[in-house]
PDB file of C-alpha atoms in Angstrom:
ATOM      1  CA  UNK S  51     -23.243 -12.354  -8.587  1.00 58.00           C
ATOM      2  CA  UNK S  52     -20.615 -12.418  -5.827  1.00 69.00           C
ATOM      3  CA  UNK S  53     -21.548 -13.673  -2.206  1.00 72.00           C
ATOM      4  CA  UNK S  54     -20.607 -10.501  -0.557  1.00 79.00           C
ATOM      5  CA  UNK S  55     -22.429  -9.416   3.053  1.00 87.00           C
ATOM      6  CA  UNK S  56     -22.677  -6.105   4.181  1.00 90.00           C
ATOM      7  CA  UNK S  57     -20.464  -6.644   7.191  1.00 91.00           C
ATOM      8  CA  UNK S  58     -17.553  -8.333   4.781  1.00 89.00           C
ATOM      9  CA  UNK S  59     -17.919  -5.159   2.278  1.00 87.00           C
ATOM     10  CA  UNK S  60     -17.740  -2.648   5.614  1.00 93.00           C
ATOM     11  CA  UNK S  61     -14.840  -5.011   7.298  1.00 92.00           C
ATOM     12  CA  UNK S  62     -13.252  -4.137   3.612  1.00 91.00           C
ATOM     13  CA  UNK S  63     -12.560   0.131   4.214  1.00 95.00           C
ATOM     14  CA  UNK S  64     -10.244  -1.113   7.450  1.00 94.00           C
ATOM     15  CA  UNK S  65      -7.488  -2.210   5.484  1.00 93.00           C
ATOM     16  CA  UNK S  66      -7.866   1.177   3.867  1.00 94.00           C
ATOM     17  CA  UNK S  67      -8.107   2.975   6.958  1.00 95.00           C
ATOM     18  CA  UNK S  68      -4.574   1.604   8.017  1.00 95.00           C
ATOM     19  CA  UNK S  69      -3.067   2.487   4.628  1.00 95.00           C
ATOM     20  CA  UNK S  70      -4.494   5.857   4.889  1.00 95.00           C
ATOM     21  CA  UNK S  71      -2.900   6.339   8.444  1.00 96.00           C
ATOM     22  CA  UNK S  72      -0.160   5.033   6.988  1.00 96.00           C
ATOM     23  CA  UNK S  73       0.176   7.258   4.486  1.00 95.00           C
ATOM     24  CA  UNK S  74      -0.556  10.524   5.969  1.00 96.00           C
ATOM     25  CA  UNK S  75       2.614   9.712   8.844  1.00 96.00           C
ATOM     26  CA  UNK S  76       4.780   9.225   5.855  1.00 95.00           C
ATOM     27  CA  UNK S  77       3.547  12.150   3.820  1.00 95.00           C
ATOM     28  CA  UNK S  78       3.967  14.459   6.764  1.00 95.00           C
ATOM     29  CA  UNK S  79       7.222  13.530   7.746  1.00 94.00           C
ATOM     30  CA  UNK S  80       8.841  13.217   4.947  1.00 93.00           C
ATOM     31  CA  UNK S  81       7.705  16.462   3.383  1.00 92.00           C
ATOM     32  CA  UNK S  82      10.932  18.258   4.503  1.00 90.00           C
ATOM     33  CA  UNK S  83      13.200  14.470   3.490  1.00 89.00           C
ATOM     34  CA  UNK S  84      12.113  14.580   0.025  1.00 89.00           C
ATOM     35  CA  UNK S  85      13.056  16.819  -2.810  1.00 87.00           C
ATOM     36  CA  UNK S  86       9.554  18.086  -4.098  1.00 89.00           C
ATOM     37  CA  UNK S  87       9.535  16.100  -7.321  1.00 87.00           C
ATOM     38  CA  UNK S  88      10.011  12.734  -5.508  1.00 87.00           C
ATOM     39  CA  UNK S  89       7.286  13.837  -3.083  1.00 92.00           C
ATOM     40  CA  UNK S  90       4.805  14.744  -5.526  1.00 93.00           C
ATOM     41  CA  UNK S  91       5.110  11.464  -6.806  1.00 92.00           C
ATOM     42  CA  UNK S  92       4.920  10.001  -3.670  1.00 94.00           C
ATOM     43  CA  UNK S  93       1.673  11.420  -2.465  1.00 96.00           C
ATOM     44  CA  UNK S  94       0.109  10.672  -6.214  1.00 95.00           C
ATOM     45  CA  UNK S  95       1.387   6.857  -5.719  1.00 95.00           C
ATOM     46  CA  UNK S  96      -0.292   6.916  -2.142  1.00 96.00           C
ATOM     47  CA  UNK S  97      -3.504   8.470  -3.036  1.00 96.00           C
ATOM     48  CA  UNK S  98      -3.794   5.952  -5.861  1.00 96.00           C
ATOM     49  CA  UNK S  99      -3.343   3.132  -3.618  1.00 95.00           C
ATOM     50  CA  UNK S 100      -6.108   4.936  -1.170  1.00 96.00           C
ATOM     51  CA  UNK S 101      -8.341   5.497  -3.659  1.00 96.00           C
ATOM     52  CA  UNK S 102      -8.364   1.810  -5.273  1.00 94.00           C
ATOM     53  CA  UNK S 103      -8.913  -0.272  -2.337  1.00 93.00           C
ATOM     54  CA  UNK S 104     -11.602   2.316  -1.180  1.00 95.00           C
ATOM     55  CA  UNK S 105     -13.289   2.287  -4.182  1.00 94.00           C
ATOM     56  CA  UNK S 106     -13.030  -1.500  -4.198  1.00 92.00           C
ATOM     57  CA  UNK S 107     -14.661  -1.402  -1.001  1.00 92.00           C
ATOM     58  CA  UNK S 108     -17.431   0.621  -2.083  1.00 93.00           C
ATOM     59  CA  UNK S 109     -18.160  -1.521  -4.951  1.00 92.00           C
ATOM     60  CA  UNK S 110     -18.623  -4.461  -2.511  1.00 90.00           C
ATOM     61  CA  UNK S 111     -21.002  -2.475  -0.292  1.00 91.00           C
ATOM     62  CA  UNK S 112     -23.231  -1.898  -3.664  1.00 91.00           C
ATOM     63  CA  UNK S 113     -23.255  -5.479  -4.540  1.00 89.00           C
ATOM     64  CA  UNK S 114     -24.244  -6.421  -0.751  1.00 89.00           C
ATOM     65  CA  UNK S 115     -26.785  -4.060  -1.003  1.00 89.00           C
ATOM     66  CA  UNK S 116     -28.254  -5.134  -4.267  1.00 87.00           C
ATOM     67  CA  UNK S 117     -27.326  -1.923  -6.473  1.00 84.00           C
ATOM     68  CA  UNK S 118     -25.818  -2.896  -9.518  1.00 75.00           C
ATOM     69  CA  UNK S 119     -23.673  -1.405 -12.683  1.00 72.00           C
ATOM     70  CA  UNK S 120     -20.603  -0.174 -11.087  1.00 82.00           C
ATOM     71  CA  UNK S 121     -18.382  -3.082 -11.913  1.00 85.00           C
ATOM     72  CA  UNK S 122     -15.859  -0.174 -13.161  1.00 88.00           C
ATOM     73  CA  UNK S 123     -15.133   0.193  -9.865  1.00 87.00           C
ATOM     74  CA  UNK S 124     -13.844  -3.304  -9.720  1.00 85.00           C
ATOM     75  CA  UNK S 125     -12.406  -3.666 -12.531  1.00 88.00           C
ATOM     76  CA  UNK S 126     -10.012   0.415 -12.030  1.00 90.00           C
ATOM     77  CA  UNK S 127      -8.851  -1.606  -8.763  1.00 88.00           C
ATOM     78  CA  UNK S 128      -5.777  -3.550 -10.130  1.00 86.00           C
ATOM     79  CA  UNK S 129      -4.602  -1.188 -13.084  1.00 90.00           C
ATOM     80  CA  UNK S 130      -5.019   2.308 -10.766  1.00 92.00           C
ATOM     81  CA  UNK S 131      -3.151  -0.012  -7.310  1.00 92.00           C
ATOM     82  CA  UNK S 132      -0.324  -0.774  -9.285  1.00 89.00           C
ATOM     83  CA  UNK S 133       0.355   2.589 -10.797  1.00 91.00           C
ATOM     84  CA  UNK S 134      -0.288   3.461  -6.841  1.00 94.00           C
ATOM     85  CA  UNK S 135       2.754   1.046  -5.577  1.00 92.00           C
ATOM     86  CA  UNK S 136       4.787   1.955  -8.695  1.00 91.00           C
ATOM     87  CA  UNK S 137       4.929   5.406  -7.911  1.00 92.00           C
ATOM     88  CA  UNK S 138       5.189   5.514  -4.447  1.00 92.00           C
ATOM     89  CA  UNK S 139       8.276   2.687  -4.601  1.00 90.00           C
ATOM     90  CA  UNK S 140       9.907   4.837  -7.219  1.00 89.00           C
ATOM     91  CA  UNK S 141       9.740   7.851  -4.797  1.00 89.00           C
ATOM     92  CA  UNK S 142      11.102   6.697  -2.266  1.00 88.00           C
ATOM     93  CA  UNK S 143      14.420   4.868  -3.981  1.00 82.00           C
ATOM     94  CA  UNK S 144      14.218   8.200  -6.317  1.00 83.00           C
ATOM     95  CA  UNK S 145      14.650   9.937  -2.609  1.00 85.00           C
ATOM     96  CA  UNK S 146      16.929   7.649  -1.190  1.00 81.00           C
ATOM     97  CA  UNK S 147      19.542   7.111  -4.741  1.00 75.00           C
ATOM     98  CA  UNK S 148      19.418  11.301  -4.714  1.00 70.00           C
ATOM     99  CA  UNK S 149      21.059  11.723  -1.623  1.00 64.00           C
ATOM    100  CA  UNK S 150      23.744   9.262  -2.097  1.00 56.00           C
ATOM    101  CA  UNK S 151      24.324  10.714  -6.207  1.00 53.00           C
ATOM    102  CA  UNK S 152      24.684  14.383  -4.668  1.00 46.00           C
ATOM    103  CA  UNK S 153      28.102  12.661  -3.094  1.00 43.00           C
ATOM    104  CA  UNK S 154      29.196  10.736  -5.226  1.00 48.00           C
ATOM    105  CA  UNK S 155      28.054  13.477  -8.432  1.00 43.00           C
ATOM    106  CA  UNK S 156      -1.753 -14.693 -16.001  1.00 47.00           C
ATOM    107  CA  UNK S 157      -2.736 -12.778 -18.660  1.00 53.00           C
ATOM    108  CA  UNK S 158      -0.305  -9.923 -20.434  1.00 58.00           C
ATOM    109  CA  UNK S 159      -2.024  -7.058 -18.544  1.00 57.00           C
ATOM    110  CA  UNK S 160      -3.119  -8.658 -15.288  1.00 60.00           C
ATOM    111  CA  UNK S 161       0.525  -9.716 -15.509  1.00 59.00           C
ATOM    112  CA  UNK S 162       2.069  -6.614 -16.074  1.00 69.00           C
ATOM    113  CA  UNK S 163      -0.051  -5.010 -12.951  1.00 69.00           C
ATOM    114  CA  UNK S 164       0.992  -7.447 -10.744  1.00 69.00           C
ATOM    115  CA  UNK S 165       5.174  -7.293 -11.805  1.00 73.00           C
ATOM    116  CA  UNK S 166       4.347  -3.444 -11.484  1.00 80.00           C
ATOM    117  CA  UNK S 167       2.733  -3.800  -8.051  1.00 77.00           C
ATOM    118  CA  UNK S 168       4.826  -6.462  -6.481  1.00 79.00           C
ATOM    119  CA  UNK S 169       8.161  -4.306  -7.899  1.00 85.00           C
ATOM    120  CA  UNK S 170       6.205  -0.939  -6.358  1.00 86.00           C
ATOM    121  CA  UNK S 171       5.554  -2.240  -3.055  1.00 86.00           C
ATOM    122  CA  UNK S 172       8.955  -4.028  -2.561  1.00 89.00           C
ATOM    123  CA  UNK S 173      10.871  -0.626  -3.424  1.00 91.00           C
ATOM    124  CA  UNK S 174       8.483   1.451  -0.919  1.00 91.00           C
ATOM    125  CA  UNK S 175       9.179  -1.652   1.663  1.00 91.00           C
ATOM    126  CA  UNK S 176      13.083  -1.687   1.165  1.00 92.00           C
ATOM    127  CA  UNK S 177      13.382   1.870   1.182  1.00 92.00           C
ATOM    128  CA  UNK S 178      11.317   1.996   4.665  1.00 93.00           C
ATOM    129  CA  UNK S 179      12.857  -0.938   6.098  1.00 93.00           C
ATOM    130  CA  UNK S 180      16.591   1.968   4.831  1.00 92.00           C
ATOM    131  CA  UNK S 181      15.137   4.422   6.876  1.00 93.00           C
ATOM    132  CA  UNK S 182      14.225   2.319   9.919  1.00 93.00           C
ATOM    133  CA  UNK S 183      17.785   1.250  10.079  1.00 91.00           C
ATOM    134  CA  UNK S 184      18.692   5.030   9.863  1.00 91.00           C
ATOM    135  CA  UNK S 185      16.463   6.265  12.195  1.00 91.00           C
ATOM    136  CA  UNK S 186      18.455   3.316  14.276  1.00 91.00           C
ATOM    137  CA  UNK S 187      14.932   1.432  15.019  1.00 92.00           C
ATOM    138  CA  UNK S 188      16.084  -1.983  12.754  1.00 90.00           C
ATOM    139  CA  UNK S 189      13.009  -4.160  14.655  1.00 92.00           C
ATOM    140  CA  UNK S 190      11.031  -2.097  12.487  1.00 93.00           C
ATOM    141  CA  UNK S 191      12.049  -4.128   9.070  1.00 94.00           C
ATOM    142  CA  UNK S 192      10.108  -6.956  10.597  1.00 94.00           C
ATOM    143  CA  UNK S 193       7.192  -5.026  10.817  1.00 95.00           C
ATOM    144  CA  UNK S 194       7.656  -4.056   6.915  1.00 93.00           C
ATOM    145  CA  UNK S 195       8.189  -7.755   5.599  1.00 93.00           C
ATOM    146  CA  UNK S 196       5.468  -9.153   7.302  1.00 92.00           C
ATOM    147  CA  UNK S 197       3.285  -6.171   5.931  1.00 91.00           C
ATOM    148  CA  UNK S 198       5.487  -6.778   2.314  1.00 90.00           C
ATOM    149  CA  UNK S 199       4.711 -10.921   2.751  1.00 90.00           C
ATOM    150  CA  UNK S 200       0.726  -9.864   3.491  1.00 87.00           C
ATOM    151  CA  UNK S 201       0.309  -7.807   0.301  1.00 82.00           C
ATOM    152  CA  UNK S 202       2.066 -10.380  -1.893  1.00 80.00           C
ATOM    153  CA  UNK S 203      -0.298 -12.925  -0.310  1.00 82.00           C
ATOM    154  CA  UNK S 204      -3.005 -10.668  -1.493  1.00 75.00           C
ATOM    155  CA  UNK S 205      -1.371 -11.058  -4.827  1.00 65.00           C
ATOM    156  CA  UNK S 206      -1.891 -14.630  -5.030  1.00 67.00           C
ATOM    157  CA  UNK S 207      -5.038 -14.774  -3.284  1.00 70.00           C
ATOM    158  CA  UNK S 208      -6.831 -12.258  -6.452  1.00 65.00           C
ATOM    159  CA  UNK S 209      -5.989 -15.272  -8.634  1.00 59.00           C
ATOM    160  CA  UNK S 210      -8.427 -17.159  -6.662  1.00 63.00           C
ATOM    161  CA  UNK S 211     -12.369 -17.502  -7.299  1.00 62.00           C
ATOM    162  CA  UNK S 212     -14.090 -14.320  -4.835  1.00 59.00           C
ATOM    163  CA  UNK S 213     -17.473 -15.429  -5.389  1.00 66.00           C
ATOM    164  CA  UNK S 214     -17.399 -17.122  -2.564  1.00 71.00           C
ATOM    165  CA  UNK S 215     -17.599 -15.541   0.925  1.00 75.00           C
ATOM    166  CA  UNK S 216     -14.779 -18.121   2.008  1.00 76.00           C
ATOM    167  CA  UNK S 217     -11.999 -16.408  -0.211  1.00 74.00           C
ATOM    168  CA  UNK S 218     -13.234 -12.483   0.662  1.00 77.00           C
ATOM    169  CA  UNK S 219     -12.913 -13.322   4.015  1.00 83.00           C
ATOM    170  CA  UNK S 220      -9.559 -14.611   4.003  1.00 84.00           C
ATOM    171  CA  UNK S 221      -8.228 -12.321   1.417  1.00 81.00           C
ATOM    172  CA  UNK S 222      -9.655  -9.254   4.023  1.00 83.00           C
ATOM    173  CA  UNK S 223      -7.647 -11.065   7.041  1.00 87.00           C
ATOM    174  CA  UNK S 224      -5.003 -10.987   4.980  1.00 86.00           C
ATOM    175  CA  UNK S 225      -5.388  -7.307   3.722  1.00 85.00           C
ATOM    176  CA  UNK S 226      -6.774  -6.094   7.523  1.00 90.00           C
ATOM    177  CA  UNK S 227      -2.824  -7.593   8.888  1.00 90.00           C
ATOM    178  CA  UNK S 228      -0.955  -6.411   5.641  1.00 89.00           C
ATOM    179  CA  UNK S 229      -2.486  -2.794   5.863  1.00 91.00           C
ATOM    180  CA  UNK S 230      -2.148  -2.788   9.821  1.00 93.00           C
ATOM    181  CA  UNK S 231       1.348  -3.191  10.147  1.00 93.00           C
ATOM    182  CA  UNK S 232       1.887  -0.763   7.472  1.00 92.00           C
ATOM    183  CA  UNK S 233       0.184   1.538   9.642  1.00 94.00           C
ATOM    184  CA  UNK S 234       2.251   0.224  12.941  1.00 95.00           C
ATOM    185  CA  UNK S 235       5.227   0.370  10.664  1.00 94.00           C
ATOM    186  CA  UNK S 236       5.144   4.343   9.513  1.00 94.00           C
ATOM    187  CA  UNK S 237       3.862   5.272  13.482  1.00 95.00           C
ATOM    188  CA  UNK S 238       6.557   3.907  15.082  1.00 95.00           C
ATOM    189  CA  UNK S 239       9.102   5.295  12.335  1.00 94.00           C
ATOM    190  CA  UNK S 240       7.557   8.895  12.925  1.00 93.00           C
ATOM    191  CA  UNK S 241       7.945   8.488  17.053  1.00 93.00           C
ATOM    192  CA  UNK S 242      11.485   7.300  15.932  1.00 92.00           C
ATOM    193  CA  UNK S 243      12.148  10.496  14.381  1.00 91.00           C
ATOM    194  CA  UNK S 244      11.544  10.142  10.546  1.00 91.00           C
ATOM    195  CA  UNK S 245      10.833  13.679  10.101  1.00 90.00           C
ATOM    196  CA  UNK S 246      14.456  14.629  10.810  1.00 88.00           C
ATOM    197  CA  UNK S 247      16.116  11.542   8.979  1.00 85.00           C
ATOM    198  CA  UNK S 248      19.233  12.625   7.664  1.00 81.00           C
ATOM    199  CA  UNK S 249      19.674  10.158   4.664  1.00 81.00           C
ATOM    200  CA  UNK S 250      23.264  11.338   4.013  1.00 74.00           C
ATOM    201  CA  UNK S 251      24.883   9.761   7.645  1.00 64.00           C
TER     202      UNK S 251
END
């Protein structure tokens, strides 16, 4: 059984707080930016990615608490993140590729989910760290890598052994930084004037 606590399974729904903030900034202001396909699939990819590290959290807040049989919620995490990361990456180079077309006219499926998450997240990084340089606030793509170079560290760290409070401790640093200057990230590029990006200049 893993050696989670009660306060390491609670210290787990920050991380998912951030990415939720993070995700409602960017869903509001780029409601008007996006056509409503790439949108849609947007705010699917985010809710996904919500959804799976909440869920995860929950999970570990059962096991602390000694209530057993809902290891589906552990094992939904990695399959249901990546399609999260997936999607909203392809919306946002889907968004970005539009614009500039209307102008111009481990193992095999642990594998698979992490190519598909690692690809996801570094399109919906890039593509933020487009539009910080368009909203002409370029500090901002710091803010993005080191939130990109957190989640990929999260990456390696799932390949590790997280029966051990050690690992879920670190791996929630990790995940409490990564998530947290997602959050900073999409904040400032709202005060910066995301909402009223014009992707065309």
């Amino acid at each position: 059984m893993p050696d989670f606590s009660i306060g390491m399974a609670l210290f787990d729904y920050i991380p998912c707080l951030f990415f939720g903030i993070g995700a409602v900034i960017l869903l509001r202001d780029l409601y008007n930016v996006m056509s409503k396909g790439s949108y849609a699939l947007f705010a699917a990819g985010v809710v996904n990615v919500f959804m799976a590290g909440t869920l995860k959290a929950t999970w570990k807040l059962l096991v602390a608490c000694g209530v057993g049989g809902f290891d589906k919620l552990d094992a939904m995490f990695f399959p249901v993140q990546t399609l999260g990361f997936l999607f909203a990456g392809i919306a946002i180079v889907w968004m970005l590729a539009k614009s500039k077309k209307a102008h111009r006219a481990m193992e095999p499926l642990t594998l698979i989910c992490i190519i598909g998450m690692v690809g996801g997240l570094a399109m919906l990084d890039t593509g933020l760290c487009i539009l910080a340089k368009k909203v002409k606030k370029p500090a901002l793509i710091a803010i993005f890598a080191v939130s990109f170079v957190c989640c990929l560290g999260m990456g390696y760290l799932s390949s590790k052994d997280f029966d051990q409070a050690s690992m879920n401790w670190i791996a929630e640093g990790v995940n409490f930084f990564g998530q947290g200057f997602f959050a900073l990230g999409a904040y400032l590029l709202s005060k910066a004037g995301l909402a009223s990006v014009e992707l065309d200049k």
